[in-house]
PDB file of C-alpha atoms in Angstrom:
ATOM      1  CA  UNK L   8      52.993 103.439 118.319  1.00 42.00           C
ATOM      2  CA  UNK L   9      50.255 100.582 118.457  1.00 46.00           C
ATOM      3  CA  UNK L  10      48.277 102.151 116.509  1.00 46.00           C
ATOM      4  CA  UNK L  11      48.329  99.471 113.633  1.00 48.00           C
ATOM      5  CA  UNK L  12      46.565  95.991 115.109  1.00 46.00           C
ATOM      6  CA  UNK L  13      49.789  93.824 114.896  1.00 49.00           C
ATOM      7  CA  UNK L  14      49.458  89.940 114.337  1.00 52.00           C
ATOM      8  CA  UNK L  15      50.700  87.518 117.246  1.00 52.00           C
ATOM      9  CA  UNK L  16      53.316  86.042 115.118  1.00 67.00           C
ATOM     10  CA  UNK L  17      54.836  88.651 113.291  1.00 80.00           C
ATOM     11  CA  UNK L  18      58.637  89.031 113.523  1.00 85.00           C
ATOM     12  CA  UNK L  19      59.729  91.479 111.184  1.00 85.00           C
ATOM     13  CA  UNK L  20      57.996  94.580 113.141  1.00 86.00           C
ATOM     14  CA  UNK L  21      60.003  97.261 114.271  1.00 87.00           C
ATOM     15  CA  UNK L  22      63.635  96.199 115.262  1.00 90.00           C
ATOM     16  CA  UNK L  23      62.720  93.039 113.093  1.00 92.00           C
ATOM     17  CA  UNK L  24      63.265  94.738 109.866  1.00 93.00           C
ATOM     18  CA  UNK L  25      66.668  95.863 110.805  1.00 94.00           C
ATOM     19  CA  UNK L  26      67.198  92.327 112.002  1.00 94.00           C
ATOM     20  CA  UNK L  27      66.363  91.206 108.552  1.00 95.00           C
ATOM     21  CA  UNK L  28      67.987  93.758 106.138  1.00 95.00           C
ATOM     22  CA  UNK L  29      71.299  92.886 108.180  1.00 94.00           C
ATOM     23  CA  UNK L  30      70.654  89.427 107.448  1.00 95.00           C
ATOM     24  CA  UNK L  31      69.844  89.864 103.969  1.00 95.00           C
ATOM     25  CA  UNK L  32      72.800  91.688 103.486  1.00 94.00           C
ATOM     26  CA  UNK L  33      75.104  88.628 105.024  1.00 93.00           C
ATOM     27  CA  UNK L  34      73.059  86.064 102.721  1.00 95.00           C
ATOM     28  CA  UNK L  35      73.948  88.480  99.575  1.00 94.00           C
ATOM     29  CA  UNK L  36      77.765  88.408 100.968  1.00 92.00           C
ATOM     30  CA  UNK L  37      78.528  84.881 101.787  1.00 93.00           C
ATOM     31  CA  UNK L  38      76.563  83.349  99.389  1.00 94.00           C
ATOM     32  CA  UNK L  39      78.058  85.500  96.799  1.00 93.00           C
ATOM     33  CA  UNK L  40      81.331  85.453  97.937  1.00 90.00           C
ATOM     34  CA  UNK L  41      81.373  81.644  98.416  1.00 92.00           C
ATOM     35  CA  UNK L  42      79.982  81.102  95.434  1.00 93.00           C
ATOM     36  CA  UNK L  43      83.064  83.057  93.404  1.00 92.00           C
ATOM     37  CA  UNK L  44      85.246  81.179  95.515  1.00 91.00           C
ATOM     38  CA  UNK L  45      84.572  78.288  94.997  1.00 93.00           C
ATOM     39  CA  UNK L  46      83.637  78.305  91.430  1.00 92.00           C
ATOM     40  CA  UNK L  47      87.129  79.404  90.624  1.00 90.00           C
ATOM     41  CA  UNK L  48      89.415  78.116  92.954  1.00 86.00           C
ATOM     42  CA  UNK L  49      88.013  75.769  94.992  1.00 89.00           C
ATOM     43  CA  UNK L  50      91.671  73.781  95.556  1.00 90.00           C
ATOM     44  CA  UNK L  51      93.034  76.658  97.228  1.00 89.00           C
ATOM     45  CA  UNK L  52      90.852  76.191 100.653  1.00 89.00           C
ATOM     46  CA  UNK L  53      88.254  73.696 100.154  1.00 91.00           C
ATOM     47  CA  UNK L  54      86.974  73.893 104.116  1.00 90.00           C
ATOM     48  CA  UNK L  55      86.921  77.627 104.261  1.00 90.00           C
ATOM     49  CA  UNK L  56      84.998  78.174 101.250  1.00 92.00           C
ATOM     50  CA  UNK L  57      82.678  75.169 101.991  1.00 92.00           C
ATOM     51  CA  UNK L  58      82.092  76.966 105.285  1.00 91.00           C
ATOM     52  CA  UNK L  59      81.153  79.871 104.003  1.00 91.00           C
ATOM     53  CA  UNK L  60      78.573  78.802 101.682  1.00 93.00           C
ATOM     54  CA  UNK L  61      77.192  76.528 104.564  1.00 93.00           C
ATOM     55  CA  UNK L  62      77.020  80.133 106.487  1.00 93.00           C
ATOM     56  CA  UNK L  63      75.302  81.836 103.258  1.00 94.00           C
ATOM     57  CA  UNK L  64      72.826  78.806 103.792  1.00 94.00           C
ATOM     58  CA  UNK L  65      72.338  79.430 107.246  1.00 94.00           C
ATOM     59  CA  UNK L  66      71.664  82.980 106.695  1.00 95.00           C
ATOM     60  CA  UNK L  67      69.661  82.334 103.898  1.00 95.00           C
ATOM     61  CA  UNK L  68      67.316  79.830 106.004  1.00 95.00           C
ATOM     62  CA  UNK L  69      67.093  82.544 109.259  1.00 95.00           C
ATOM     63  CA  UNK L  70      66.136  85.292 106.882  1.00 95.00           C
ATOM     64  CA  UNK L  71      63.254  83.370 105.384  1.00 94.00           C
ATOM     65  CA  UNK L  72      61.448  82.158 108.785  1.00 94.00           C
ATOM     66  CA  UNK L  73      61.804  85.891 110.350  1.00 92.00           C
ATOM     67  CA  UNK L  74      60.204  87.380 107.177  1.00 92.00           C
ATOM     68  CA  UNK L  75      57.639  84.333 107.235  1.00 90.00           C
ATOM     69  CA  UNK L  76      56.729  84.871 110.820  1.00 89.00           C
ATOM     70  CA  UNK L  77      54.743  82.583 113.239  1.00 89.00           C
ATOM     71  CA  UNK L  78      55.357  80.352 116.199  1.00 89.00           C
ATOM     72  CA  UNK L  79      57.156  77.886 114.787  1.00 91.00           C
ATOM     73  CA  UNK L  80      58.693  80.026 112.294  1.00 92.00           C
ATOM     74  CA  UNK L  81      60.215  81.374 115.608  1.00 92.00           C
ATOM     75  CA  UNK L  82      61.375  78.266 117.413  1.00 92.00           C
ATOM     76  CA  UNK L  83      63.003  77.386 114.101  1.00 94.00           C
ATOM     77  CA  UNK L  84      64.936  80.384 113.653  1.00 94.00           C
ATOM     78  CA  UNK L  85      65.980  80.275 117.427  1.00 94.00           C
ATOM     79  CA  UNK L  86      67.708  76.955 116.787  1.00 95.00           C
ATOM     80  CA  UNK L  87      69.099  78.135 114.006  1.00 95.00           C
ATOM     81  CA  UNK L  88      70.414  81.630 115.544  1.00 96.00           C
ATOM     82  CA  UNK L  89      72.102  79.437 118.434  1.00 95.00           C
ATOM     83  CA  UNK L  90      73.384  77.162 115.724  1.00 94.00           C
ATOM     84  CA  UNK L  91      74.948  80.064 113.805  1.00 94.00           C
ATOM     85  CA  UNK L  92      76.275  81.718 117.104  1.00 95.00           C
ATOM     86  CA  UNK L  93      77.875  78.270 118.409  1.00 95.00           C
ATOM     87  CA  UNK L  94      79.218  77.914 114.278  1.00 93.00           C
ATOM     88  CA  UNK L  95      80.770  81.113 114.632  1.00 94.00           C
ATOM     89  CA  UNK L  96      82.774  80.688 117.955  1.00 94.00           C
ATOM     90  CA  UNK L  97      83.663  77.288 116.575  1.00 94.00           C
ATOM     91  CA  UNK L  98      84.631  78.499 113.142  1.00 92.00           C
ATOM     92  CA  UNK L  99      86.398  81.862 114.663  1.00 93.00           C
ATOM     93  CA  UNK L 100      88.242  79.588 117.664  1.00 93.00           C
ATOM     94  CA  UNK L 101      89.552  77.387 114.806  1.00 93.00           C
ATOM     95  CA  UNK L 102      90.768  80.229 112.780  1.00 92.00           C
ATOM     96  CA  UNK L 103      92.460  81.730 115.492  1.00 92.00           C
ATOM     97  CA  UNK L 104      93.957  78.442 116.936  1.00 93.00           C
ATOM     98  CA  UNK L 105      94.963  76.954 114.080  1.00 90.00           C
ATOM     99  CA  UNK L 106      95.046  79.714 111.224  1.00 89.00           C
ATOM    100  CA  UNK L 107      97.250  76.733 108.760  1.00 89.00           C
ATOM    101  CA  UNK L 108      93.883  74.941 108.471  1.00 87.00           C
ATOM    102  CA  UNK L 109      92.977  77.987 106.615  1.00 89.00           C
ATOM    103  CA  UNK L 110      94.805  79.540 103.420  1.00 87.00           C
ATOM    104  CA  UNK L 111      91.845  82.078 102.856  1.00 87.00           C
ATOM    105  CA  UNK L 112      89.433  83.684 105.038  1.00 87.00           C
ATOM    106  CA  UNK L 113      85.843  82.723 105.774  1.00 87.00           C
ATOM    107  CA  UNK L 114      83.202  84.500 106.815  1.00 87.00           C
ATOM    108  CA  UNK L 115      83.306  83.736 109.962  1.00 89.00           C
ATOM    109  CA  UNK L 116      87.169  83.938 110.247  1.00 90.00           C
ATOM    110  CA  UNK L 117      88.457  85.842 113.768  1.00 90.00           C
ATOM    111  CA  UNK L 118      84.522  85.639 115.101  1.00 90.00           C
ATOM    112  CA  UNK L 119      83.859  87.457 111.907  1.00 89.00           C
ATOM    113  CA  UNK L 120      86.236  90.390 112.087  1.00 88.00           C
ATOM    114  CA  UNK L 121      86.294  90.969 108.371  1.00 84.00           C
ATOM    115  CA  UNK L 122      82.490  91.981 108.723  1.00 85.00           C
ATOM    116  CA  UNK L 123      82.766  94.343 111.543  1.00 84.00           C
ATOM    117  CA  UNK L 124      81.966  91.703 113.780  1.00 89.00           C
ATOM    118  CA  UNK L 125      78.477  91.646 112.504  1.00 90.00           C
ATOM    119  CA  UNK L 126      78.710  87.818 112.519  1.00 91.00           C
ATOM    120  CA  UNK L 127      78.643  87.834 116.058  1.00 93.00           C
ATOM    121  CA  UNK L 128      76.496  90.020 117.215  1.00 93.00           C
ATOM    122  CA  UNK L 129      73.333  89.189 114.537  1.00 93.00           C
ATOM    123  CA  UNK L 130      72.393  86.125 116.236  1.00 94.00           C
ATOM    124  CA  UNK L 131      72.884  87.559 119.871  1.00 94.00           C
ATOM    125  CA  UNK L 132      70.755  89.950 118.705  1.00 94.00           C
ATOM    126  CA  UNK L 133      68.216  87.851 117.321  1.00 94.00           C
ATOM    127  CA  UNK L 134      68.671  85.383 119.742  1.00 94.00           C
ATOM    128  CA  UNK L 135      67.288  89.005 122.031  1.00 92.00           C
ATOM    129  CA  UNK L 136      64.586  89.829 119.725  1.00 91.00           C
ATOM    130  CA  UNK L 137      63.117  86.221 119.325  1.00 91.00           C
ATOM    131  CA  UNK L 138      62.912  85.358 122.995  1.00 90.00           C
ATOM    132  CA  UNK L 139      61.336  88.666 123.460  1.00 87.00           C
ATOM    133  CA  UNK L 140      58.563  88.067 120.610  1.00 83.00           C
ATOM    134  CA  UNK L 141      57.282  85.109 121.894  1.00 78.00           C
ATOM    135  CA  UNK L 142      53.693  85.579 122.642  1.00 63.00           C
ATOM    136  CA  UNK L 143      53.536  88.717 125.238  1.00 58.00           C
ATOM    137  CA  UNK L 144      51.716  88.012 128.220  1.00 45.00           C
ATOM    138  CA  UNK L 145      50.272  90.515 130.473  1.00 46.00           C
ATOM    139  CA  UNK L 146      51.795  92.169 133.222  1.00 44.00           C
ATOM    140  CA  UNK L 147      55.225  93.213 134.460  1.00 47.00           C
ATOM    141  CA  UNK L 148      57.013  90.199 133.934  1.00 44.00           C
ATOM    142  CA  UNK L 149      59.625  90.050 131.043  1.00 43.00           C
TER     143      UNK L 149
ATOM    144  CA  UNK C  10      86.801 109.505  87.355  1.00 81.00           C
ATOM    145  CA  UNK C  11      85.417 106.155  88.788  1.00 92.00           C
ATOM    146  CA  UNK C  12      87.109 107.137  91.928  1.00 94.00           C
ATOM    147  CA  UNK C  13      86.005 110.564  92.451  1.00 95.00           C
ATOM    148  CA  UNK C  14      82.082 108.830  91.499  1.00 95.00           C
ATOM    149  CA  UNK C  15      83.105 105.961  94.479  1.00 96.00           C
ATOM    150  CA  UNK C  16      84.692 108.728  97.033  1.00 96.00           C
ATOM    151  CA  UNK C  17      81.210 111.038  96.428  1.00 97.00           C
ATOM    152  CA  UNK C  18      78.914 108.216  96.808  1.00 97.00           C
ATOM    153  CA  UNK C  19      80.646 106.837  99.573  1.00 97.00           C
ATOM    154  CA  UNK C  20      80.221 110.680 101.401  1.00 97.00           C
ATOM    155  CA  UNK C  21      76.508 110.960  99.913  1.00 98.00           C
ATOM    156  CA  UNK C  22      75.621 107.326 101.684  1.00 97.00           C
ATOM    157  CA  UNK C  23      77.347 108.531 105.287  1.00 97.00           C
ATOM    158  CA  UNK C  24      75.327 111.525 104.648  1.00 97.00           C
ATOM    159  CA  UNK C  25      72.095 109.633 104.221  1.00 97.00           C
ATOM    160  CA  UNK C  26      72.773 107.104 107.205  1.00 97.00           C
ATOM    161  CA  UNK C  27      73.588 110.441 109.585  1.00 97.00           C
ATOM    162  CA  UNK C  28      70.536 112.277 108.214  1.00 97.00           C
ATOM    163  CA  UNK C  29      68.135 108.806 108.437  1.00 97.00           C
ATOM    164  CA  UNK C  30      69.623 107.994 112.146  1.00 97.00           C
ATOM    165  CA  UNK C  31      68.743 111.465 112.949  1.00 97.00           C
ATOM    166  CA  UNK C  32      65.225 110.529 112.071  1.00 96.00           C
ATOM    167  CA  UNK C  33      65.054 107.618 113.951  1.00 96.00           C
ATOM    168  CA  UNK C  34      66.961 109.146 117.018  1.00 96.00           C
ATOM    169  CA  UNK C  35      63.873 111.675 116.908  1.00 96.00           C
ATOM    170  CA  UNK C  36      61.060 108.926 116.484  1.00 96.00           C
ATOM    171  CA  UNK C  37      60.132 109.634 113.301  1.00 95.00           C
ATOM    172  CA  UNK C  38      59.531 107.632 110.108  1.00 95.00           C
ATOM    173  CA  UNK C  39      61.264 108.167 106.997  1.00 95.00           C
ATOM    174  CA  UNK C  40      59.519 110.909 104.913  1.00 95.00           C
ATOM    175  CA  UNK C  41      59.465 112.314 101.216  1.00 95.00           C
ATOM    176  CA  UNK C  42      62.444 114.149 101.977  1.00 96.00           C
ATOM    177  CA  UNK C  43      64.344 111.210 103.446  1.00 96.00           C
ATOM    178  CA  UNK C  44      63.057 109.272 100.107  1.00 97.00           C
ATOM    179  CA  UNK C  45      64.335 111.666  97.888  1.00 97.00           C
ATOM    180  CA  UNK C  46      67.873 111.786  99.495  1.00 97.00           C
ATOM    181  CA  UNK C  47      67.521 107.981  99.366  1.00 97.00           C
ATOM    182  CA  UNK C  48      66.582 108.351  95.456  1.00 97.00           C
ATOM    183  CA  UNK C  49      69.931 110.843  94.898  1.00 97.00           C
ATOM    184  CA  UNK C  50      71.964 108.190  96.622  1.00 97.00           C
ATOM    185  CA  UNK C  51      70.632 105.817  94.657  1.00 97.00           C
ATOM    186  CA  UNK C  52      71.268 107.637  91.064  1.00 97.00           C
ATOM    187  CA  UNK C  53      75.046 108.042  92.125  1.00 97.00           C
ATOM    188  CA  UNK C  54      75.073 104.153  92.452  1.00 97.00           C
ATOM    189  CA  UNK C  55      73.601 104.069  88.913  1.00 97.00           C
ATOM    190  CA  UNK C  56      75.941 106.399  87.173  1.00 97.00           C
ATOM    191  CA  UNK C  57      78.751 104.659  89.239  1.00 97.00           C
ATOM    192  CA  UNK C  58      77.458 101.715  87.590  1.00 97.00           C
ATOM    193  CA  UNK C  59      77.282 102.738  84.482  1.00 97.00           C
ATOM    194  CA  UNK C  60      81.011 104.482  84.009  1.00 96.00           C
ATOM    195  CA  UNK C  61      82.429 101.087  85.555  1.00 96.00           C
ATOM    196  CA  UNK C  62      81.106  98.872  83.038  1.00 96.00           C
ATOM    197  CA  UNK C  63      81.998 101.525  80.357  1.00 96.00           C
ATOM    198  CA  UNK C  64      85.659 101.904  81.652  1.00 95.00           C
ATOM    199  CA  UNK C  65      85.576  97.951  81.321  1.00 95.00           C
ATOM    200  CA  UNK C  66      84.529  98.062  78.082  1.00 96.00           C
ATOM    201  CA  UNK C  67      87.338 100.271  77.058  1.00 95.00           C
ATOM    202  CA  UNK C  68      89.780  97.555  78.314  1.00 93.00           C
ATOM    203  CA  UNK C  69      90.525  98.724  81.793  1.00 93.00           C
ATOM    204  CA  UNK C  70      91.143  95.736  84.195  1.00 93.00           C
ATOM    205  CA  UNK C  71      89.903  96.616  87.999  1.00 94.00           C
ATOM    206  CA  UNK C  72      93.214  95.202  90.145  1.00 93.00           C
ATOM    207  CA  UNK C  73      91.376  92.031  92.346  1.00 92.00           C
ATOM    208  CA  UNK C  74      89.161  91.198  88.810  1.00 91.00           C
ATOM    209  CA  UNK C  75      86.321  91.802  87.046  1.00 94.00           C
ATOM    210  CA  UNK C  76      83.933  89.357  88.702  1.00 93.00           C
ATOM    211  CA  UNK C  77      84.439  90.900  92.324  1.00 93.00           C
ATOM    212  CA  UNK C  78      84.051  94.709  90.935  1.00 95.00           C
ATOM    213  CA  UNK C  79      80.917  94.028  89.010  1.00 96.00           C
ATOM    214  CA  UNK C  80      79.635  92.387  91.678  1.00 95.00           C
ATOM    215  CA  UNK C  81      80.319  94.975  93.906  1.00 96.00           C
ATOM    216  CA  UNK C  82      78.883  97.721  91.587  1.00 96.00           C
ATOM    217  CA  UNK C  83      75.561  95.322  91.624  1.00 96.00           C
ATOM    218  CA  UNK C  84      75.672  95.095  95.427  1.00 96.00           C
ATOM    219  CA  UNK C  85      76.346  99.033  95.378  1.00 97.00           C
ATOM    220  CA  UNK C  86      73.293  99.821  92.869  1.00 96.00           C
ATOM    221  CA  UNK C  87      70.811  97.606  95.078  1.00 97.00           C
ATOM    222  CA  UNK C  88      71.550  98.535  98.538  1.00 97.00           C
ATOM    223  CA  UNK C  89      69.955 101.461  98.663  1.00 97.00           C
ATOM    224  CA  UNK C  90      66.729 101.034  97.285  1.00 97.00           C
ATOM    225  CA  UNK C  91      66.342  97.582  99.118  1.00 97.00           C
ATOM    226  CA  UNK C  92      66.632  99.369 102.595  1.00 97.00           C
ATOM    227  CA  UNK C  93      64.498 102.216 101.540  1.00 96.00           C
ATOM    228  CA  UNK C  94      61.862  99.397 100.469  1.00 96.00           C
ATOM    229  CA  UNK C  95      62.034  98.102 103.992  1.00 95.00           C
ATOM    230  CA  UNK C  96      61.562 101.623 105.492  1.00 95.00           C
ATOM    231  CA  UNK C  97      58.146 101.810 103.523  1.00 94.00           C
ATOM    232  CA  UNK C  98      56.955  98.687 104.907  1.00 93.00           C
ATOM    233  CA  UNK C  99      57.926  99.457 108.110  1.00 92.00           C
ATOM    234  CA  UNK C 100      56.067 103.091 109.230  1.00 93.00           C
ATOM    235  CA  UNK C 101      57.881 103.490 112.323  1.00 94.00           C
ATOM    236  CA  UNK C 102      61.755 104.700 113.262  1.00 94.00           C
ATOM    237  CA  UNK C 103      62.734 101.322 113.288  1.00 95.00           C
ATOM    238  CA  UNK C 104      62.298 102.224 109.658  1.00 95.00           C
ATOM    239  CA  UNK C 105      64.725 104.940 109.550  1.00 96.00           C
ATOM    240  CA  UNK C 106      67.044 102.749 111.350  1.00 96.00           C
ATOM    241  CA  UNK C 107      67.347 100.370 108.667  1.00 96.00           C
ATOM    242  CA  UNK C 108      67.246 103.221 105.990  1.00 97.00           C
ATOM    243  CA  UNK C 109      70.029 104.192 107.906  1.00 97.00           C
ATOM    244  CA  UNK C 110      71.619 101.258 108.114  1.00 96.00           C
ATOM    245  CA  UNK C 111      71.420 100.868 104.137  1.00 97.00           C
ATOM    246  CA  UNK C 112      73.820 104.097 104.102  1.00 97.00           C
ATOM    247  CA  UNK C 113      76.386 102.447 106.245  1.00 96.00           C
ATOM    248  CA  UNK C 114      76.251  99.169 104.223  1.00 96.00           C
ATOM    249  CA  UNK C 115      76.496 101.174 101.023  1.00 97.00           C
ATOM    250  CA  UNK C 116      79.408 103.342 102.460  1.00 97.00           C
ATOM    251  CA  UNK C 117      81.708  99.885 103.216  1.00 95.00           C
ATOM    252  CA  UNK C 118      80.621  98.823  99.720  1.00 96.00           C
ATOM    253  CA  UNK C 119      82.237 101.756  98.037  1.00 96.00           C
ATOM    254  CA  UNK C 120      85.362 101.185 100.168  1.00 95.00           C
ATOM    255  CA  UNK C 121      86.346  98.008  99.155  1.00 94.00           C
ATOM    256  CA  UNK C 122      84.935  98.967  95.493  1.00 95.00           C
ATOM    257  CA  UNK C 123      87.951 101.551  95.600  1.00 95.00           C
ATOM    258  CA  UNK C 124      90.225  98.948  97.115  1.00 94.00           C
ATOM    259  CA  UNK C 125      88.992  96.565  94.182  1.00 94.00           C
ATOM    260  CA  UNK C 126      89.552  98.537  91.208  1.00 93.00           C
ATOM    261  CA  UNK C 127      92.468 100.179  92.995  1.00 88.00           C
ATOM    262  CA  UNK C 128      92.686 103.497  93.787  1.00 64.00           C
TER     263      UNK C 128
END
């Protein structure tokens, strides 16, 4: 299905979309959800709720440079994918080690349990897709 | 009522995701048909809109508060039609993937609506 001439630096083609509604979907829930949280009752758990607006942010930031597209666009959003995955091991070891620091959840409580795990395995995922978009050389190599 | 509307529109959005991943398993776009299922989905997220702001306005208090279920019932109303947007732009079954995908997201969504106004 090459029919349609594709652009080099287009990321949101084929398995990119799905990439991108998922991540749309976790910008609409932590930013929300963060937002509600900590607009009325931020005392409660002032690091979990700060972390999961930081994650909206994230998510927020990744969604924009897949749907802008481009080189760099790319290289940005690959730091950014290994900087969510390594804030999600961090955030979900934490949780798990040391569950006091926490009175309510994040989103990326237990590695992101609450979400079907989906916190986890986006940025492997894109982590996937991005390496395998950068610009396609010729041949059998991968 | 509101939970019969949240139990049929959580069915009608598995149906969807089943009938849209069946597309995509086949290596095919989404189609008319797949956009009209999409649109049906999408009215029972507007009528379930609808009756949950009008049981609020008759005083009825969803159980985790008001803020969270009208959010929810926003979330619920959008989903849909955002994914099937996506499946337009994107002509291939990668498209029906994330149509699918819309269905699933839209099916937790009505879970945790029933959960919220408590079933």
């Amino acid at each position: 299905m090459t029919a349609v001439e594709e652009k080099p630096g287009r990321l949101i083609s084929g398995p990119g979309m799905l990439l991108v509604w998922f991540y749309g979907v976790m910008v609409v829930g932590a930013v929300s959800r963060s937002a509600y949280q900590i607009a009325t009752d931020f005392g409660r758990a002032p690091l979990a709720y700060s972390l999961s607006a930081v994650a909206g942010l994230v998510y927020g930031f990744i969604t924009y440079t897949l749907v802008r597209g481009g080189e760099t666009a790319r290289r940005v959003a690959l730091v950014c994918c290994a900087a969510e995955l390594a804030g999600v091991l961090i955030v979900g070891t934490w949780t798990v080690v040391e569950p006091s620091a926490f009175p309510d959840a994040t989103v990326w409580s237990d590695y992101g349990m609450g979400y079907v795990f989906i916190p986890v395995l986006l940025p492997l995922t894109a982590l996937y897709w991005l390496r395998r978009s950068a610009v396609r050389r010729p041949g059998p190599e991968a | 009522m509101l939970n019969a509307l949240t139990l049929v529109t959580g069915v009608a959005a598995l149906l969807l995701a089943a009938w849209c991943g069946w597309a995509a398993y086949r290596d095919q776009p989404t189609k008319d048909w797949h956009f009209i299922g999409m649109a049906v989905v999408s009215l029972l997220a507007v009528v379930q809109l609808v009756v949950g702001i009008v049981q609020l306005a008759r005083g009825e208090k969803p159980a985790q508060g008001t803020t969270i279920f009208v959010a929810y019932l926003l979330g619920a109303f959008a989903c849909v039609p955002a994914a099937g947007l996506m499946s337009l732009a994107e002509r291939t079954r990668w498209g029906s993937v994330t149509a699918a995908a819309g269905g699933v997201v839209l099916a937790v969504l009505e879970v945790r609506l029933y959960d919220i106004w408590g079933g």
